[in-house]
XYZ file of C-alpha atoms in Angstrom:
428
model
C -0.058 0.166 0.012
C 1.050 3.748 -0.602
C 0.645 7.199 0.807
C 0.533 10.190 -1.374
C 0.567 13.818 0.150
C 0.244 17.085 -2.211
C 1.794 20.520 -1.179
C -0.091 23.108 -2.937
C -1.721 26.656 -2.607
C -3.210 28.897 -4.998
C -0.728 31.251 -7.321
C 0.922 33.632 -5.285
C -0.219 32.669 -1.799
C -0.871 35.207 0.933
C 0.953 34.201 4.286
C -1.584 33.494 6.791
C -1.475 33.365 10.587
C 1.085 30.458 11.281
C 2.424 30.503 7.845
C 5.903 31.045 6.674
C 7.732 34.440 6.750
C 9.796 35.535 4.311
C 13.393 33.845 4.352
C 16.737 35.319 3.923
C 17.821 34.163 0.454
C 21.408 34.341 1.182
C 21.637 31.260 3.692
C 23.058 27.916 2.204
C 24.324 29.268 -0.978
C 27.341 27.001 -1.202
C 25.631 23.592 -0.708
C 23.841 21.024 -3.068
C 26.272 21.059 -6.059
C 24.496 18.583 -7.919
C 27.008 15.624 -7.527
C 25.110 12.626 -7.700
C 25.141 10.056 -4.739
C 24.435 6.368 -4.813
C 21.724 5.525 -7.480
C 19.620 3.189 -5.744
C 19.424 0.565 -2.830
C 18.097 -2.412 -5.459
C 19.496 -5.356 -2.948
C 18.178 -6.710 0.229
C 14.607 -6.823 1.451
C 12.224 -4.003 0.636
C 11.719 -1.070 3.049
C 8.786 -0.952 5.298
C 7.615 2.503 3.800
C 8.508 4.679 0.945
C 7.924 8.545 1.588
C 7.867 10.242 -1.575
C 7.753 13.841 -1.969
C 6.719 15.106 -5.590
C 8.149 18.816 -4.988
C 6.996 21.319 -7.689
C 8.991 24.381 -6.899
C 8.838 25.557 -10.667
C 6.816 28.813 -9.622
C 6.717 31.128 -7.008
C 7.306 28.568 -4.065
C 10.919 28.061 -5.385
C 12.222 29.141 -1.850
C 10.117 26.940 0.165
C 11.955 23.891 -1.754
C 14.988 24.684 -0.222
C 13.116 25.238 3.159
C 11.286 21.969 2.833
C 14.213 19.647 1.979
C 16.061 21.028 5.034
C 13.013 20.081 6.885
C 12.740 16.690 5.558
C 16.866 16.422 6.445
C 16.137 17.157 10.119
C 14.556 13.552 10.369
C 15.648 11.969 7.108
C 15.658 8.179 5.888
C 15.873 5.351 8.402
C 14.154 2.532 10.518
C 12.615 1.188 7.361
C 11.649 4.599 5.935
C 13.222 5.734 2.459
C 12.468 9.387 2.102
C 12.827 10.214 -1.873
C 12.199 13.571 -3.604
C 11.808 14.773 -6.977
C 12.248 18.607 -6.862
C 11.913 21.175 -9.772
C 13.353 24.944 -9.504
C 12.845 28.154 -11.671
C 14.952 30.799 -12.210
C 14.319 34.198 -10.326
C 12.832 33.401 -6.950
C 15.945 31.884 -4.759
C 19.500 31.401 -5.324
C 20.070 29.128 -2.323
C 21.876 25.840 -2.730
C 23.626 26.522 -6.109
C 20.738 28.259 -7.749
C 19.921 25.101 -10.027
C 16.654 25.150 -11.877
C 16.199 21.805 -13.106
C 14.634 18.667 -11.446
C 16.612 16.404 -9.363
C 16.099 13.333 -7.325
C 17.095 12.889 -3.869
C 17.336 10.324 -1.059
C 17.013 12.103 2.034
C 19.883 11.718 4.847
C 19.367 13.222 7.983
C 21.336 16.088 9.045
C 21.077 19.183 11.425
C 21.774 21.922 9.351
C 18.685 23.885 8.618
C 20.131 25.922 5.459
C 22.057 23.537 3.328
C 20.856 20.572 1.557
C 23.519 17.766 2.042
C 21.389 14.902 0.771
C 23.068 13.223 -2.243
C 21.478 14.083 -5.769
C 20.725 10.500 -7.270
C 19.636 11.867 -10.601
C 19.557 15.273 -12.559
C 16.758 14.749 -14.886
C 16.818 18.150 -16.614
C 13.598 20.290 -16.906
C 10.372 18.608 -16.831
C 7.004 19.395 -16.441
C 5.866 18.619 -13.091
C 2.334 19.393 -14.092
C 2.472 16.618 -16.743
C 0.769 13.136 -15.566
C 3.665 11.335 -17.262
C 6.168 13.022 -15.157
C 4.671 11.875 -11.976
C 4.161 8.282 -13.096
C 8.054 8.404 -14.120
C 8.796 9.364 -10.725
C 6.649 6.754 -8.962
C 7.963 3.984 -11.195
C 11.830 5.227 -10.472
C 11.057 5.046 -6.750
C 9.305 1.368 -6.837
C 12.215 0.170 -9.280
C 15.136 1.267 -7.182
C 13.616 1.563 -3.701
C 10.711 -1.227 -3.291
C 8.767 -1.025 -0.028
C 5.931 -2.573 1.514
C 4.008 0.640 1.787
C 4.541 3.636 -0.062
C 4.001 7.568 0.612
C 4.055 9.994 -2.180
C 4.136 13.912 -1.125
C 2.657 16.117 -3.892
C 4.097 19.508 -3.276
C 2.999 22.819 -4.947
C 0.262 25.186 -5.404
C -3.491 23.534 -5.495
C -6.780 24.633 -5.113
C -9.187 21.558 -5.164
C -11.066 19.925 -8.125
C -10.786 22.750 -10.649
C -8.380 23.598 -13.280
C -6.413 26.797 -13.774
C -6.564 28.633 -16.938
C -2.984 29.070 -18.206
C -3.957 32.666 -19.427
C -4.548 33.563 -16.009
C -1.192 34.604 -14.209
C -2.430 37.142 -11.379
C -4.579 35.977 -8.434
C -7.523 37.531 -9.628
C -9.103 38.089 -13.074
C -10.562 41.166 -14.464
C -13.994 40.406 -12.691
C -12.506 39.686 -9.410
C -13.254 35.962 -9.223
C -10.318 33.602 -8.364
C -8.332 31.996 -11.425
C -9.694 28.568 -11.701
C -7.201 26.214 -10.021
C -5.790 22.796 -10.102
C -2.674 21.309 -8.397
C 1.083 20.972 -9.364
C 1.522 24.187 -11.389
C 4.608 24.295 -13.570
C 5.253 27.919 -14.757
C 8.019 26.888 -17.026
C 6.098 24.424 -18.812
C 2.454 25.307 -18.166
C 1.156 21.852 -16.847
C -1.237 21.134 -14.135
C -2.560 17.906 -12.416
C -6.469 18.235 -12.647
C -9.089 16.048 -10.902
C -11.842 17.265 -12.925
C -9.913 16.666 -16.027
C -8.533 13.654 -15.004
C -4.652 14.115 -15.246
C -3.965 13.418 -11.770
C -5.513 10.056 -12.136
C -3.493 9.390 -15.282
C -0.348 10.245 -13.378
C -1.088 7.682 -10.272
C -3.068 4.969 -12.182
C -0.101 2.632 -13.550
C 1.673 2.917 -10.121
C -1.570 1.568 -8.283
C -2.328 -0.893 -10.888
C 1.134 -2.278 -10.272
C 1.519 -1.936 -6.494
C -1.999 -1.517 -4.986
C -3.602 1.487 -3.518
C -1.873 4.172 -1.637
C -2.269 4.032 2.274
C -2.608 7.571 2.240
C -3.009 10.530 -0.206
C -2.331 13.618 2.251
C -2.562 17.202 0.810
C 0.051 19.770 1.668
C -2.195 22.102 -0.333
C -4.886 24.526 -0.137
C -8.575 23.756 -0.288
C -7.807 19.861 -0.873
C -10.125 18.425 1.734
C -13.262 18.406 -0.491
C -15.735 15.682 -1.007
C -15.000 15.914 -4.594
C -11.133 15.404 -4.387
C -12.057 12.560 -1.858
C -14.785 11.120 -4.134
C -11.972 11.270 -7.195
C -9.002 9.364 -5.401
C -10.964 6.502 -3.671
C -9.705 4.336 -6.436
C -6.130 5.310 -5.422
C -6.073 5.313 -1.540
C -7.402 4.104 1.548
C -7.000 7.373 3.417
C -6.446 11.152 2.827
C -5.420 14.108 4.859
C -5.860 17.829 3.593
C -6.946 21.341 4.560
C -10.547 22.817 3.815
C -8.876 26.244 4.116
C -6.093 28.133 2.304
C -2.756 27.128 3.807
C -0.190 29.057 5.086
C 3.727 28.348 4.071
C 4.213 25.832 6.485
C 1.783 23.312 5.543
C 2.351 19.869 6.442
C 4.845 19.067 9.495
C 7.358 16.779 8.062
C 9.344 16.235 11.239
C 6.520 14.800 13.425
C 5.002 12.924 10.541
C 8.217 11.063 9.913
C 9.104 10.601 13.374
C 5.694 9.068 13.886
C 6.182 6.822 10.893
C 9.567 5.678 11.891
C 8.669 4.737 15.269
C 5.261 3.299 14.545
C 5.853 1.402 11.081
C 2.855 -1.016 11.557
C 0.482 2.241 11.627
C -2.834 2.112 9.597
C -3.745 4.292 6.921
C -6.296 6.460 8.565
C -3.864 6.900 11.799
C -1.189 7.909 9.631
C -3.408 10.433 7.896
C -4.560 11.574 11.269
C -0.949 12.179 12.655
C -0.450 14.249 9.391
C -3.372 16.357 9.904
C -2.763 16.757 13.880
C 0.685 17.795 13.650
C -0.238 20.257 10.706
C -2.580 22.204 12.942
C -1.346 21.675 16.491
C 2.146 21.962 15.839
C 2.267 23.832 12.544
C -0.156 26.543 13.408
C -2.307 25.848 10.409
C -6.077 26.593 10.492
C -7.731 23.520 9.135
C -6.628 19.891 8.435
C -8.625 16.703 8.316
C -8.072 13.030 8.119
C -10.911 11.380 6.066
C -11.290 7.393 5.902
C -11.765 6.715 1.718
C -12.961 3.322 2.661
C -16.070 4.739 4.563
C -16.761 7.405 1.859
C -19.658 5.766 0.165
C -22.112 6.423 2.828
C -21.363 10.277 2.466
C -21.754 9.704 -1.265
C -25.279 8.279 -0.543
C -26.228 11.242 1.594
C -25.373 13.941 -0.755
C -27.070 11.920 -3.388
C -30.230 11.917 -1.371
C -30.041 15.531 -0.634
C -29.807 16.177 -4.344
C -32.280 13.876 -5.487
C -34.943 15.203 -2.995
C -34.330 19.038 -4.173
C -34.407 17.713 -7.895
C -37.792 16.078 -7.373
C -39.524 19.167 -6.022
C -38.767 22.905 -6.891
C -39.677 24.282 -3.817
C -37.264 22.247 -1.946
C -34.572 23.244 -4.172
C -35.478 26.769 -3.689
C -35.314 26.199 0.089
C -31.628 24.758 -0.321
C -30.571 27.529 -2.312
C -31.710 29.790 0.683
C -29.742 27.423 3.187
C -26.892 27.884 0.958
C -26.525 31.647 1.468
C -26.376 31.202 5.291
C -23.781 28.253 5.209
C -20.292 29.292 6.212
C -17.538 29.132 3.415
C -14.152 28.364 4.280
C -12.234 31.315 2.623
C -12.331 34.718 3.912
C -11.591 36.271 0.361
C -12.701 34.205 -2.574
C -13.440 30.464 -3.177
C -16.578 31.132 -1.192
C -18.062 28.174 -3.282
C -16.295 25.658 -1.290
C -18.797 25.359 1.727
C -18.351 23.456 4.589
C -20.285 20.263 4.096
C -21.232 19.993 8.168
C -22.320 23.297 8.393
C -24.686 22.929 5.298
C -26.156 20.124 7.235
C -26.377 21.907 10.193
C -28.202 24.931 8.758
C -30.598 22.723 6.966
C -31.224 20.762 10.513
C -31.848 24.042 12.151
C -34.448 25.171 9.784
C -36.741 22.269 10.455
C -37.897 21.248 7.087
C -39.602 17.838 7.386
C -38.180 16.570 4.113
C -34.664 17.988 4.120
C -33.929 17.860 7.817
C -33.694 14.272 8.214
C -31.627 14.055 5.058
C -29.242 16.688 6.435
C -29.064 14.534 9.687
C -28.006 11.462 7.467
C -25.449 13.946 5.925
C -24.220 14.730 9.407
C -23.900 11.014 10.369
C -22.107 9.904 7.280
C -19.607 12.803 7.587
C -19.075 11.469 11.204
C -18.075 8.052 9.780
C -15.999 9.318 6.685
C -14.119 12.039 8.530
C -11.749 10.269 11.180
C -10.855 13.767 12.634
C -10.979 17.293 11.812
C -8.461 19.479 13.394
C -8.896 23.495 13.402
C -7.980 26.707 14.915
C -10.207 28.573 17.180
C -11.477 30.420 14.428
C -12.570 27.656 12.207
C -13.718 25.118 15.321
C -16.801 24.820 13.357
C -15.708 22.970 10.275
C -16.604 19.270 9.608
C -13.579 18.314 7.802
C -14.835 18.476 4.145
C -16.424 21.178 1.717
C -18.966 20.458 -0.945
C -19.030 22.975 -3.948
C -22.222 24.796 -4.373
C -21.652 27.619 -6.954
C -24.116 27.175 -9.632
C -24.019 30.847 -10.884
C -20.576 30.001 -11.989
C -21.176 28.523 -15.495
C -17.865 27.779 -16.552
C -17.035 25.638 -13.335
C -20.486 24.129 -13.419
C -19.762 22.776 -16.911
C -16.251 21.342 -15.930
C -18.157 19.855 -12.647
C -20.804 17.888 -14.544
C -18.921 17.011 -17.645
C -15.049 16.950 -16.643
C -13.640 13.582 -17.687
C -11.977 12.707 -14.246
C -15.455 14.334 -12.549
C -16.344 10.921 -10.841
C -18.745 12.421 -8.677
C -20.832 13.294 -11.351
C -21.236 9.841 -12.805
C -21.958 8.414 -8.887
C -24.512 11.094 -7.599
C -27.013 13.812 -8.424
C -25.307 16.697 -6.625
C -24.052 18.015 -10.034
C -27.409 17.616 -11.570
C -28.567 19.794 -8.987
C -26.162 22.271 -9.622
C -26.890 22.133 -13.306
C -30.612 22.767 -12.702
C -29.882 25.963 -11.020
C -27.658 27.226 -14.050
C -30.738 26.230 -16.230
C -33.305 28.013 -14.575
């Protein structure tokens, strides 16, 4: 089994409370020369775990590639855990550690130097599009060929924003109408690629690996706005558990030290307990606002509850109108934009409080299903009310609704009627 994590935020993210401050760009300039170390450990018994980090810093997060490589080195490989990284940089945001701008593969070796990367470069693979599914697939294949393990962990690290896609023409944080640019995950600014859930390119990147080696134990997103029902639904074929944030993350994101220490000390942990530790440390030790652990093996009940709610509204126009009113008083998880990401539990609470004889029992079912699917939701005091997963509810956005309904990777649209409900609002 495997673990996959994504670190991602929207383009040019805003530092939030608990996020990373600007760092001294002069530190550690002399290390990481690009000299290759040992190429692989192909002999002997498989390791217990691979902890794979797919680190796309080919954008304005370049400086944080160096930060998190050093953070990984503070714990490093050992005790049956192989920490392997593919990191890509870009020109212009940092000159640290040799100012390289291509993509490199590392085996992370523990050291106490928080500024210099001392782990060996196993391969320098040149410029690649980290947003291309074949690049992700090649990294997974390389890791499994050279560092086989009983369990695997992949950390996808970059900007990200849920199930949507980013328009390559939108380079700024806001478009002309003030809306957020359509998002995705793993943006490569040099080559223009991204990995999308709705378009199916993320699935393309992991399918071959899962077919060859089985599901990931955990897909854990070190990324903004990835703890959504839609993302969870899309990754059910690829993982047993997931970890992600409902809100925008600050730069600190996942806390690699506690996660690796836990994994090294508890190699026989279960997928959901590892997902839980990733989320716990992110909020309690990293100061992030939200992070939750979802049991993907228990998601079917939530799918059914959402489908039933949509079915009731589709069958009765008055209920559809009432549901839209409840949507207007439900809390979203972003202060500025992306208010289409409603907290699923808060929507259920608003409906329940209204006392509608048809919708309230369905809302109670939704609450119960969330309690089963979400193992634990961690949050700051400000977000103590969140349930752990968001639900998209923005039928006014025609472009996004088309993708939500008909995207080739939009698995939720074929398995539930929630997309039909969104489309019905657009067509009124």
